[in-house]
CSV table of C-alpha atoms in Angstrom, one decimal:
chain,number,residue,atom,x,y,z
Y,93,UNK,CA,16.4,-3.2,-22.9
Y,94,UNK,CA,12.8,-4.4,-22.5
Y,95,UNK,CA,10.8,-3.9,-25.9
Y,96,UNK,CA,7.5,-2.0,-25.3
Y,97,UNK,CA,5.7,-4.6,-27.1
Y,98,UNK,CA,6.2,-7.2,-24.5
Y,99,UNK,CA,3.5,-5.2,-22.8
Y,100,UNK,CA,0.8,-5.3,-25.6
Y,101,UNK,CA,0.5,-8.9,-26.1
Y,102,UNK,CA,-3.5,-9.3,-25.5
Y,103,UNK,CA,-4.2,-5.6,-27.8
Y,104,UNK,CA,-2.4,-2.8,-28.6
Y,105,UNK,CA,-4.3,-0.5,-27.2
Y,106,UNK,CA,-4.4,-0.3,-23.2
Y,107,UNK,CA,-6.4,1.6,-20.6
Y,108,UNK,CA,-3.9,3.3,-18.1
Y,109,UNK,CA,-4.2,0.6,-15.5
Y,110,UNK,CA,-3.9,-2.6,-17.6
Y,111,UNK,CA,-0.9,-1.4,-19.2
Y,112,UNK,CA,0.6,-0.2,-16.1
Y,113,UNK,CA,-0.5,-3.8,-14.7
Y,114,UNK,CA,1.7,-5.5,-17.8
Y,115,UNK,CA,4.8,-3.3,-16.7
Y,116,UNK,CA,4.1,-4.7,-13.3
Y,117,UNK,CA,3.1,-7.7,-13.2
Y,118,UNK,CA,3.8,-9.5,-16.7
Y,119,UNK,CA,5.5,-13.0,-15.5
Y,120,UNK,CA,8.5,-12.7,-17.8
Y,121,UNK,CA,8.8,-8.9,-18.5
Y,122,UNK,CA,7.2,-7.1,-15.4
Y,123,UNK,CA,9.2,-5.0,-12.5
Y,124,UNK,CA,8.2,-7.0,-10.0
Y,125,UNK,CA,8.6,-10.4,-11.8
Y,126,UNK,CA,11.9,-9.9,-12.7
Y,127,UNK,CA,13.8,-7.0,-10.0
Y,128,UNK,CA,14.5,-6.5,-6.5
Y,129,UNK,CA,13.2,-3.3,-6.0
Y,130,UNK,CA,13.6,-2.5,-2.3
Y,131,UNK,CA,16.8,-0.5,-0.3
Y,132,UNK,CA,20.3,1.1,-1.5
Y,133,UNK,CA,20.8,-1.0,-4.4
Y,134,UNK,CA,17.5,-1.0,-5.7
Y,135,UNK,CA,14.9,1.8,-7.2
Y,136,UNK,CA,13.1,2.8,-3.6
Y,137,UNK,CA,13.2,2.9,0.1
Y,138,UNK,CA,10.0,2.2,2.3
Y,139,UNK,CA,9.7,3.1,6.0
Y,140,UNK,CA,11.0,-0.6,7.4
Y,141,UNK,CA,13.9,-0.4,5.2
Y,142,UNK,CA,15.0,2.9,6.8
Y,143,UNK,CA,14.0,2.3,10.7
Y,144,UNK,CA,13.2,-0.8,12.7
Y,145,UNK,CA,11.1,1.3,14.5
Y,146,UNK,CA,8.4,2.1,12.4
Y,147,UNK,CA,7.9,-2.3,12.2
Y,148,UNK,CA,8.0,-2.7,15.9
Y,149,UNK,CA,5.6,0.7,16.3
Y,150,UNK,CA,3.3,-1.6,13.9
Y,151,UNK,CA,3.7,-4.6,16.0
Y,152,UNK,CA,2.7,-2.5,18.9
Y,153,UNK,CA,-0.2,-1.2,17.1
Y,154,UNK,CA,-1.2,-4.7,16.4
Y,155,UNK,CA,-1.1,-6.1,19.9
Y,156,UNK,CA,-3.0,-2.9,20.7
Y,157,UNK,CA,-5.6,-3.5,18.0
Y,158,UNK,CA,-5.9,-6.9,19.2
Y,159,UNK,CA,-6.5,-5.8,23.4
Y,160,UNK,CA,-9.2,-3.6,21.8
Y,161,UNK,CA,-11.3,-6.6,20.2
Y,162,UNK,CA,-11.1,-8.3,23.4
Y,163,UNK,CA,-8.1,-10.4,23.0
Y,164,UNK,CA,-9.4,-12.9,21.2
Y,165,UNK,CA,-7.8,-16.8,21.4
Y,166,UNK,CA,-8.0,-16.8,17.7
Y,167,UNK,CA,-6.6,-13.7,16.2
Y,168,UNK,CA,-4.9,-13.3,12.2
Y,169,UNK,CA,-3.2,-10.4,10.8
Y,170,UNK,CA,-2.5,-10.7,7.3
Y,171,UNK,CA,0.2,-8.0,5.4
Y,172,UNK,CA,-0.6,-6.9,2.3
Y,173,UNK,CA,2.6,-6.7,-0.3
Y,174,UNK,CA,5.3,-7.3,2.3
Y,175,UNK,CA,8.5,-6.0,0.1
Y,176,UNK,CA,11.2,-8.1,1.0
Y,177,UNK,CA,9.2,-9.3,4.1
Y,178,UNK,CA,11.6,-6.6,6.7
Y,179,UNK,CA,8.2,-5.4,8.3
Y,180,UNK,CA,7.1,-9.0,9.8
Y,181,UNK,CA,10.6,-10.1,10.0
Y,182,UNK,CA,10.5,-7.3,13.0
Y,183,UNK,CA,6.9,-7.8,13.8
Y,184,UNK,CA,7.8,-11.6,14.8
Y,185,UNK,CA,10.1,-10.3,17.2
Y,186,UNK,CA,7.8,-8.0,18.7
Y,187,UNK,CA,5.4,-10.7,19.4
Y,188,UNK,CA,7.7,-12.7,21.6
Y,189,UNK,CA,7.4,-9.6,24.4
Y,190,UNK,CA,3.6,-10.3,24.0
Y,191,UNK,CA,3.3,-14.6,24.7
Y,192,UNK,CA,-0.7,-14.7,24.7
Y,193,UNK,CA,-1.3,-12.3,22.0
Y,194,UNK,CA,1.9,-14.2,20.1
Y,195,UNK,CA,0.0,-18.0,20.7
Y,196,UNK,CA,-3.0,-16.1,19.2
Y,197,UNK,CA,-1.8,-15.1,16.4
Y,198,UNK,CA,-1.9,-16.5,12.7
Y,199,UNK,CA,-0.1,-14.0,10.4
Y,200,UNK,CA,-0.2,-14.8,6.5
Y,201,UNK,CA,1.5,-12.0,3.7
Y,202,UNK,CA,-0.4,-11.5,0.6
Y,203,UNK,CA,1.9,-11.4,-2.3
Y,204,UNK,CA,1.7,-11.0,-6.2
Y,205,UNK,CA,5.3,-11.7,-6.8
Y,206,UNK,CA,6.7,-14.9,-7.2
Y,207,UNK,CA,10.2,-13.6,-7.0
Y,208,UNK,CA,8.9,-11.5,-3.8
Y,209,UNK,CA,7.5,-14.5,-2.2
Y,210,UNK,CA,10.8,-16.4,-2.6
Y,211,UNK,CA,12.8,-12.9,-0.9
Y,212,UNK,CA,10.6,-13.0,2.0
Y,213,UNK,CA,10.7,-16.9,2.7
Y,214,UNK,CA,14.5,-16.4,2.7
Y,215,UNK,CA,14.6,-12.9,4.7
Y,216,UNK,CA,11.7,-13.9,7.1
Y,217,UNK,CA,12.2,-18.0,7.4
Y,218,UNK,CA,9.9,-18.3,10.6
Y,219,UNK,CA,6.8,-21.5,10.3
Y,220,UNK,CA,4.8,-19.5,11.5
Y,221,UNK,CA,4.2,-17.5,8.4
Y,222,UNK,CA,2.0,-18.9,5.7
Y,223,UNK,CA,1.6,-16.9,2.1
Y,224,UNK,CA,-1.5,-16.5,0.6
Y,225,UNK,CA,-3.2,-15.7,-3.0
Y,226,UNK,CA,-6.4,-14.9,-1.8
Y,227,UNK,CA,-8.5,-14.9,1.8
Y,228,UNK,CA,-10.6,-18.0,1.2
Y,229,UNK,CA,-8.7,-19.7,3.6
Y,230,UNK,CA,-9.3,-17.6,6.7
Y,231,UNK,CA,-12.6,-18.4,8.6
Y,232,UNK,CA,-11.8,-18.0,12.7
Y,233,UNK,CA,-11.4,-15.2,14.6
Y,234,UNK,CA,-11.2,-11.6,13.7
Y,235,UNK,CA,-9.0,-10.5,11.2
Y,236,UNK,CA,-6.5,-7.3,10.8
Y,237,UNK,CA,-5.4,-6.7,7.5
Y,238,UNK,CA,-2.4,-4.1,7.4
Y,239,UNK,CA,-0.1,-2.9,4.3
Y,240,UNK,CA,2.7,0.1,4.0
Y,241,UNK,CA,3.0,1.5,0.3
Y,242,UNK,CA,0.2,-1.5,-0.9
Y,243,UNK,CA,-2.7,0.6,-2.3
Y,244,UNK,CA,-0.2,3.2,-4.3
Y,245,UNK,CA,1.8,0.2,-6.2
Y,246,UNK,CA,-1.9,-1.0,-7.9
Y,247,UNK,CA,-2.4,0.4,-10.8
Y,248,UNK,CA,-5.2,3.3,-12.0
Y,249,UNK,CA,-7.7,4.4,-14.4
Y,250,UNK,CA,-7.3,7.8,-16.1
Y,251,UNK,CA,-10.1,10.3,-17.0
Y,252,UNK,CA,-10.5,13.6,-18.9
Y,253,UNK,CA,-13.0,15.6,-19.8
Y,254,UNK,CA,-13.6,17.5,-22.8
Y,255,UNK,CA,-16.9,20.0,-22.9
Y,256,UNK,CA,-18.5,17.8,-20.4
Y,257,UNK,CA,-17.7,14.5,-22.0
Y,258,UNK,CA,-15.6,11.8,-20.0
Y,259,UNK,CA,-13.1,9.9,-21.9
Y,260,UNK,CA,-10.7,7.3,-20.9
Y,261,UNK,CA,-6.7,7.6,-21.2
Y,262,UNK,CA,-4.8,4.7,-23.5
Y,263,UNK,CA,-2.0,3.8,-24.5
Y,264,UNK,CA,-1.6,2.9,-28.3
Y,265,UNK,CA,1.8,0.9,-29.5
Y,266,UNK,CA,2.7,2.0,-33.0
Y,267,UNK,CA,4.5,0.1,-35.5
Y,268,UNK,CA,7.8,1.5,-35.2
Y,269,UNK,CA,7.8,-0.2,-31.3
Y,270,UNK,CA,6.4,3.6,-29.6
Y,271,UNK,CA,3.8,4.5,-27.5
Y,272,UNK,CA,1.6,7.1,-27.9
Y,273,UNK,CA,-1.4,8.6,-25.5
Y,274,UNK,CA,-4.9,8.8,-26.8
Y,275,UNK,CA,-8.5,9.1,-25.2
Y,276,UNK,CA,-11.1,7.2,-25.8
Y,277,UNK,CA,-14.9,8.0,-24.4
Y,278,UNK,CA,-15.3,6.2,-21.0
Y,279,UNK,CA,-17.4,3.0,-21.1
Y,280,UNK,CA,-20.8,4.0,-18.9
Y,281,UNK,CA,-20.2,1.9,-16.4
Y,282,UNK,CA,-17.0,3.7,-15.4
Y,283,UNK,CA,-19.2,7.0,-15.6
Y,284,UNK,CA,-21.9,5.7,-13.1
Y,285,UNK,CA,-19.0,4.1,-11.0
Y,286,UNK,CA,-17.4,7.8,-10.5
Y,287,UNK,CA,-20.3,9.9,-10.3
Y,288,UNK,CA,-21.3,7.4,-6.8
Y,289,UNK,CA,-18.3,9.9,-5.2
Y,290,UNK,CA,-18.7,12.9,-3.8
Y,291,UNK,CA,-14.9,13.9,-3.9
Y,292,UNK,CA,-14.2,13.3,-7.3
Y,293,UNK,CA,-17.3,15.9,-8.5
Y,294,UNK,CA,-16.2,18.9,-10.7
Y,295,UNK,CA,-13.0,17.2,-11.5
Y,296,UNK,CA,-11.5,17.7,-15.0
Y,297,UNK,CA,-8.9,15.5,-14.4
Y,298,UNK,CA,-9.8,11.9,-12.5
Y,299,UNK,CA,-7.7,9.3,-11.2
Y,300,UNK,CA,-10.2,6.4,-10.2
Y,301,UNK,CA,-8.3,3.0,-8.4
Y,302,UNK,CA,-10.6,0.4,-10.3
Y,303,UNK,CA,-8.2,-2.5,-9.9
Y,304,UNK,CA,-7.3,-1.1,-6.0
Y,305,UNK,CA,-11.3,-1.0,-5.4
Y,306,UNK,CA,-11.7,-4.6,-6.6
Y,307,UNK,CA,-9.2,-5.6,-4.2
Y,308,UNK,CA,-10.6,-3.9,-1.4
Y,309,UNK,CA,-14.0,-5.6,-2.0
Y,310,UNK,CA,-12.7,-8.8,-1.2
Y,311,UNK,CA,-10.4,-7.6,2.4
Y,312,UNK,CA,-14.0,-5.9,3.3
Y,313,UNK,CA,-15.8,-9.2,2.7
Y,314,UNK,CA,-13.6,-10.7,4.9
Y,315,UNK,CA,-13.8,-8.2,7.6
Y,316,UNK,CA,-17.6,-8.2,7.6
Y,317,UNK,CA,-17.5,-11.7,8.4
Y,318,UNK,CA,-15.4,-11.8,10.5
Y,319,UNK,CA,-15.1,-8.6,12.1
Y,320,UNK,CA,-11.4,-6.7,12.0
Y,321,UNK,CA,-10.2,-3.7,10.3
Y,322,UNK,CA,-8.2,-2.3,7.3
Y,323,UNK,CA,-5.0,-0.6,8.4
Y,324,UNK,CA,-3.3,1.1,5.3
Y,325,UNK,CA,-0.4,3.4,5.4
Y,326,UNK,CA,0.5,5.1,1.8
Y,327,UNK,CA,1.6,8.6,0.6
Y,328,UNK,CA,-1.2,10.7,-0.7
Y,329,UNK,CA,-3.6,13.3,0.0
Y,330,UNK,CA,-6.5,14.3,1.2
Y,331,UNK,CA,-7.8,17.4,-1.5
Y,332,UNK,CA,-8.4,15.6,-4.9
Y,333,UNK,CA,-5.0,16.9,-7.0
Y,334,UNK,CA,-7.2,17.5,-10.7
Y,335,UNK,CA,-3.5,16.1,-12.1
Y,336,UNK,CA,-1.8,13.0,-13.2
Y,337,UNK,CA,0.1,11.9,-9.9
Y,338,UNK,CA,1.5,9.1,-11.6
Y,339,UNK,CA,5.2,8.6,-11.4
Y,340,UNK,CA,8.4,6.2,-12.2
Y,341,UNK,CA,11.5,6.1,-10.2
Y,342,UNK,CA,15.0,4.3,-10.8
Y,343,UNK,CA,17.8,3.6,-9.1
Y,344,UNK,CA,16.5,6.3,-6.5
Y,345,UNK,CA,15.9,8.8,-9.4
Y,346,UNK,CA,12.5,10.3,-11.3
Y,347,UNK,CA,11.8,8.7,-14.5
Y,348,UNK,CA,9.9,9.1,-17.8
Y,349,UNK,CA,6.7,7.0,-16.9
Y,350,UNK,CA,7.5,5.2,-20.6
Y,351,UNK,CA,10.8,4.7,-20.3
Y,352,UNK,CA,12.7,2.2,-19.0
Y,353,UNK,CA,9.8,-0.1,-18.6
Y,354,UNK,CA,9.9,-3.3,-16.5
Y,355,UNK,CA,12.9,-2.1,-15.0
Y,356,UNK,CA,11.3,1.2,-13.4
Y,357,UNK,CA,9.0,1.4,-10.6
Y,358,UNK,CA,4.9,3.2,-11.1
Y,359,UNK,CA,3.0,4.3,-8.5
Y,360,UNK,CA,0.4,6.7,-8.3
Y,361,UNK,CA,-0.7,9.2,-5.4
Y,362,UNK,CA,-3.1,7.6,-3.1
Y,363,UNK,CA,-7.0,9.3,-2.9
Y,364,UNK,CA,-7.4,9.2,0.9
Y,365,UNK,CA,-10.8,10.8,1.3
Y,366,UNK,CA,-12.2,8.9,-1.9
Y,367,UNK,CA,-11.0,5.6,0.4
Y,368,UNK,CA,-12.9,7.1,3.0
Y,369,UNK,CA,-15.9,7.4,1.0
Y,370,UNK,CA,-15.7,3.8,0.1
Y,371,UNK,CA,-14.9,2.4,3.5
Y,372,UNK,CA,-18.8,4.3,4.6
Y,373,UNK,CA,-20.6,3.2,1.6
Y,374,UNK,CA,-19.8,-0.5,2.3
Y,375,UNK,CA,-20.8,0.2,5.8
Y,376,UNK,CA,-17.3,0.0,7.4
Y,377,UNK,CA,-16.2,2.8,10.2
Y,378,UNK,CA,-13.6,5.0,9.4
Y,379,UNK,CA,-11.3,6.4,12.2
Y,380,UNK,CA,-10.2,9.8,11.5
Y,381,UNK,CA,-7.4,9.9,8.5
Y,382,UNK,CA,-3.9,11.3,10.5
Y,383,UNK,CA,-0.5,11.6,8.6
Y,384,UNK,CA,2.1,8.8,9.5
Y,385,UNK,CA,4.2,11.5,12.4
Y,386,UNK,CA,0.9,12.0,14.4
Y,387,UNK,CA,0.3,8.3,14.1
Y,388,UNK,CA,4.1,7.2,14.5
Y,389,UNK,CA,4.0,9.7,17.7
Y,390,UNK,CA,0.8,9.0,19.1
Y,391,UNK,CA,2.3,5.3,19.4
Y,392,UNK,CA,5.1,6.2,21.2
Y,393,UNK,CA,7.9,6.2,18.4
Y,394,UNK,CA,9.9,9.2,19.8
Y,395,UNK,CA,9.9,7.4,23.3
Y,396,UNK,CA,11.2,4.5,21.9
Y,397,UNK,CA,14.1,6.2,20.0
Y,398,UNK,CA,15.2,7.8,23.4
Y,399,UNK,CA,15.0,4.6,25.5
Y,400,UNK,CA,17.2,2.9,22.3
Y,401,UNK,CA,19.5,6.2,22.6
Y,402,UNK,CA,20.8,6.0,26.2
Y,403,UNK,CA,22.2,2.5,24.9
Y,404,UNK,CA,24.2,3.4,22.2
Y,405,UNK,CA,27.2,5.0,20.7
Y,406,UNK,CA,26.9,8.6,19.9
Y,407,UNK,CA,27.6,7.7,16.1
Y,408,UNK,CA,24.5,4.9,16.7
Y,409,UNK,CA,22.6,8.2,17.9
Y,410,UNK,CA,22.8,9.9,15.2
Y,411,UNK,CA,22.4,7.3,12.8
Y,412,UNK,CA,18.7,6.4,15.2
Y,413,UNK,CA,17.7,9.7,14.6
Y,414,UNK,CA,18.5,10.7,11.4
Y,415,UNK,CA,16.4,7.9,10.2
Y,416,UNK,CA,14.0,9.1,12.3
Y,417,UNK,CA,13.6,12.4,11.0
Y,418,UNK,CA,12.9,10.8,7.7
Y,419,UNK,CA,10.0,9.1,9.2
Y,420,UNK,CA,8.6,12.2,10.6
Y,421,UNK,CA,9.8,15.2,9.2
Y,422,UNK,CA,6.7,16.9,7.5
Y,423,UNK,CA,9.1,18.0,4.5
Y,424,UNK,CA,10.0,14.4,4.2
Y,425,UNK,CA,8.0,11.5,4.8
Y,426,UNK,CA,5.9,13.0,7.9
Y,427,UNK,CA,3.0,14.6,6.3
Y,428,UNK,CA,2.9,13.1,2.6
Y,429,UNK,CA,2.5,9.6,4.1
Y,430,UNK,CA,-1.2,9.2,5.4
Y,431,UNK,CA,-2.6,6.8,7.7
Y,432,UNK,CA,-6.5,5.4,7.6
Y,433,UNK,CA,-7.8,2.6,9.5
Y,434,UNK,CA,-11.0,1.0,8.3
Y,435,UNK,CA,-13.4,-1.6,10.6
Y,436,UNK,CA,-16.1,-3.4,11.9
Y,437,UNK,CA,-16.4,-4.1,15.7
Y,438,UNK,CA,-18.5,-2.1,18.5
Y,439,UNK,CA,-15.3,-1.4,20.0
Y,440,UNK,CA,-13.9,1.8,19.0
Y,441,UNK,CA,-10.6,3.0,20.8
Y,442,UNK,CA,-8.2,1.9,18.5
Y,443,UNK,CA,-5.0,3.6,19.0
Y,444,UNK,CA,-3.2,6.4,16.9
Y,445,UNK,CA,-5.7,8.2,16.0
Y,446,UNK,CA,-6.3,11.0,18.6
């Protein structure tokens, strides 16, 4: 068992995101420092882990996305938080159906995670896959940034407020090794930050992605430059929730957020239309926001499953499409997952979208 205060090391007292970051990230301590997270034996399951199909649909997407900006000679993708790399393990393969688009094609993974870097080197073990810390490095050709469950795994800010007053949510260590909420009135730069969106007016109850936003600043530097797009996939909605959507899971189960730290999973609930907001104001266009089963559809995933089918076993069969239905199924992963695509070119017809 992890003690709490391995999380409070610089103060104490922590805003919601920072101490979420600690369980996280800490080198020593954190989740995804020290735990595999991903598949059966792990705490979670994400879409390439159930079906192939939703990383080749992706790879398809890509090579779409890249006849749409003119099939350019020069042309990088970069993932953002690649898991255990399963997604571009399948992409590469993808690419070798498409030789000019594969010669092209520089593809680097964006990862926090030492011990998730080392997974996907092992998993992935392809030269043509570099690993990055940050986009400096990137100056040719137009540039697609993509990541599945990325912008839900960063940590968020909390806020309340009490007869009109905004304060911020902390968490306070005690002496006996516990951890207590408390609210603290919001600094006024937070306050002018939130009142710039529209969706998160006559809120009582806001979740604001500080640390996610920050991140986002620099892929949208990079896509102005360069020209490109944002392709994120993530479950969330679209009609602010007024609630704490934060939640823990382990070993496949729901979990006290403050228990079992470092060795649980956080996430929170994505805000798609406050993303949208965002991509406008920085002067990026936004194609409309569709859930993952019109965009897995629109791309052809149930046509693929049936040309896979006529192949296999009936036992295969059923096996293909029960994983299938997870993807899709609106009770399941279909509607909660939502799909928004971010850009800057004068072409517009990217696919998936209508």
């Amino acid at each position: 068992m992890i003690l709490n205060k391995n999380f409070f090391k610089s103060s104490k007292i922590l805003p919601v995101d920072k101490f979420i970051e600690n369980v996280l990230y800490n080198k020593k301590f954190g989740y995804y420092s020290s735990k595999i997270p991903f598949g059966k034996t792990g705490d979670f399951l994400t879409a390439p882990g159930i079906s192939n199909l939703f990383s080749e649909i992706i790879g398809i997407w890509l090579v779409s996305a890249w006849n749409t900006l003119g099939k350019p000679k020069k042309f990088n993708i970069v993932e953002l938080g690649p898991g255990d790399g399963s997604l571009t393990k399948i992409l590469l393969k993808t690419f070798q159906h498409f030789p000019e688009f594969d010669k092209a094609t520089n593809i680097f993974l964006y990862e926090k995670s030492n011990l998730l870097k080392n997974l996907q080197k092992k998993n992935i073990n392809n030269l043509k896959v570099k690993w990055i810390k940050n986009f400096t490095s990137i100056k040719k050709g137009p540039i697609i940034f993509f990541g599945n469950e990325f912008f839900d795994a960063i940590p968020i800010k909390q806020f309340s407020y009490k007869r009109n007053i905004m304060f911020e949510k902390y968490y306070l260590l005690n002496k006996k090794d516990e951890i207590n909420e408390i609210y603290k009135k919001a600094s006024r730069k937070d306050i002018a930050q939130i009142k710039k969106f529209k969706i998160l007016k006559n809120l009582k109850f806001v979740e604001f992605p500080k640390l996610g936003l920050d991140e986002l600043n620099k892929i949208i530097e990079k896509i102005s430059i360069l020209n490109g797009g944002l392709l994120l996939i993530d479950y969330g909605y679209l009609i602010p929730k007024n609630k704490n959507t934060l939640q823990s899971l382990i070993n496949h189960k729901k979990n006290n957020l403050l228990n079992n730290l470092g060795e649980a999973d956080i996430t929170s609930l994505v805000n798609f239309k406050l993303l949208n907001e965002y991509f406008i104001r920085k002067r990026l266009k936004v194609k409309k926001i569709v859930t993952q089963k019109f965009f897995l559809e629109k791309m052809g995933i149930i046509e693929r499953a049936n040309n896979l089918s006529q192949k296999m076993s009936f036992k295969e069969q059923s096996n293909l499409y029960l994983r299938l239905k997870r993807l899709l199924d609106t009770k399941l992963m279909g509607n909660l997952f939502k799909v928004i695509f971010t850009y800057k070119s004068k072409k517009n017809n990217f696919l998936g979208f209508q």
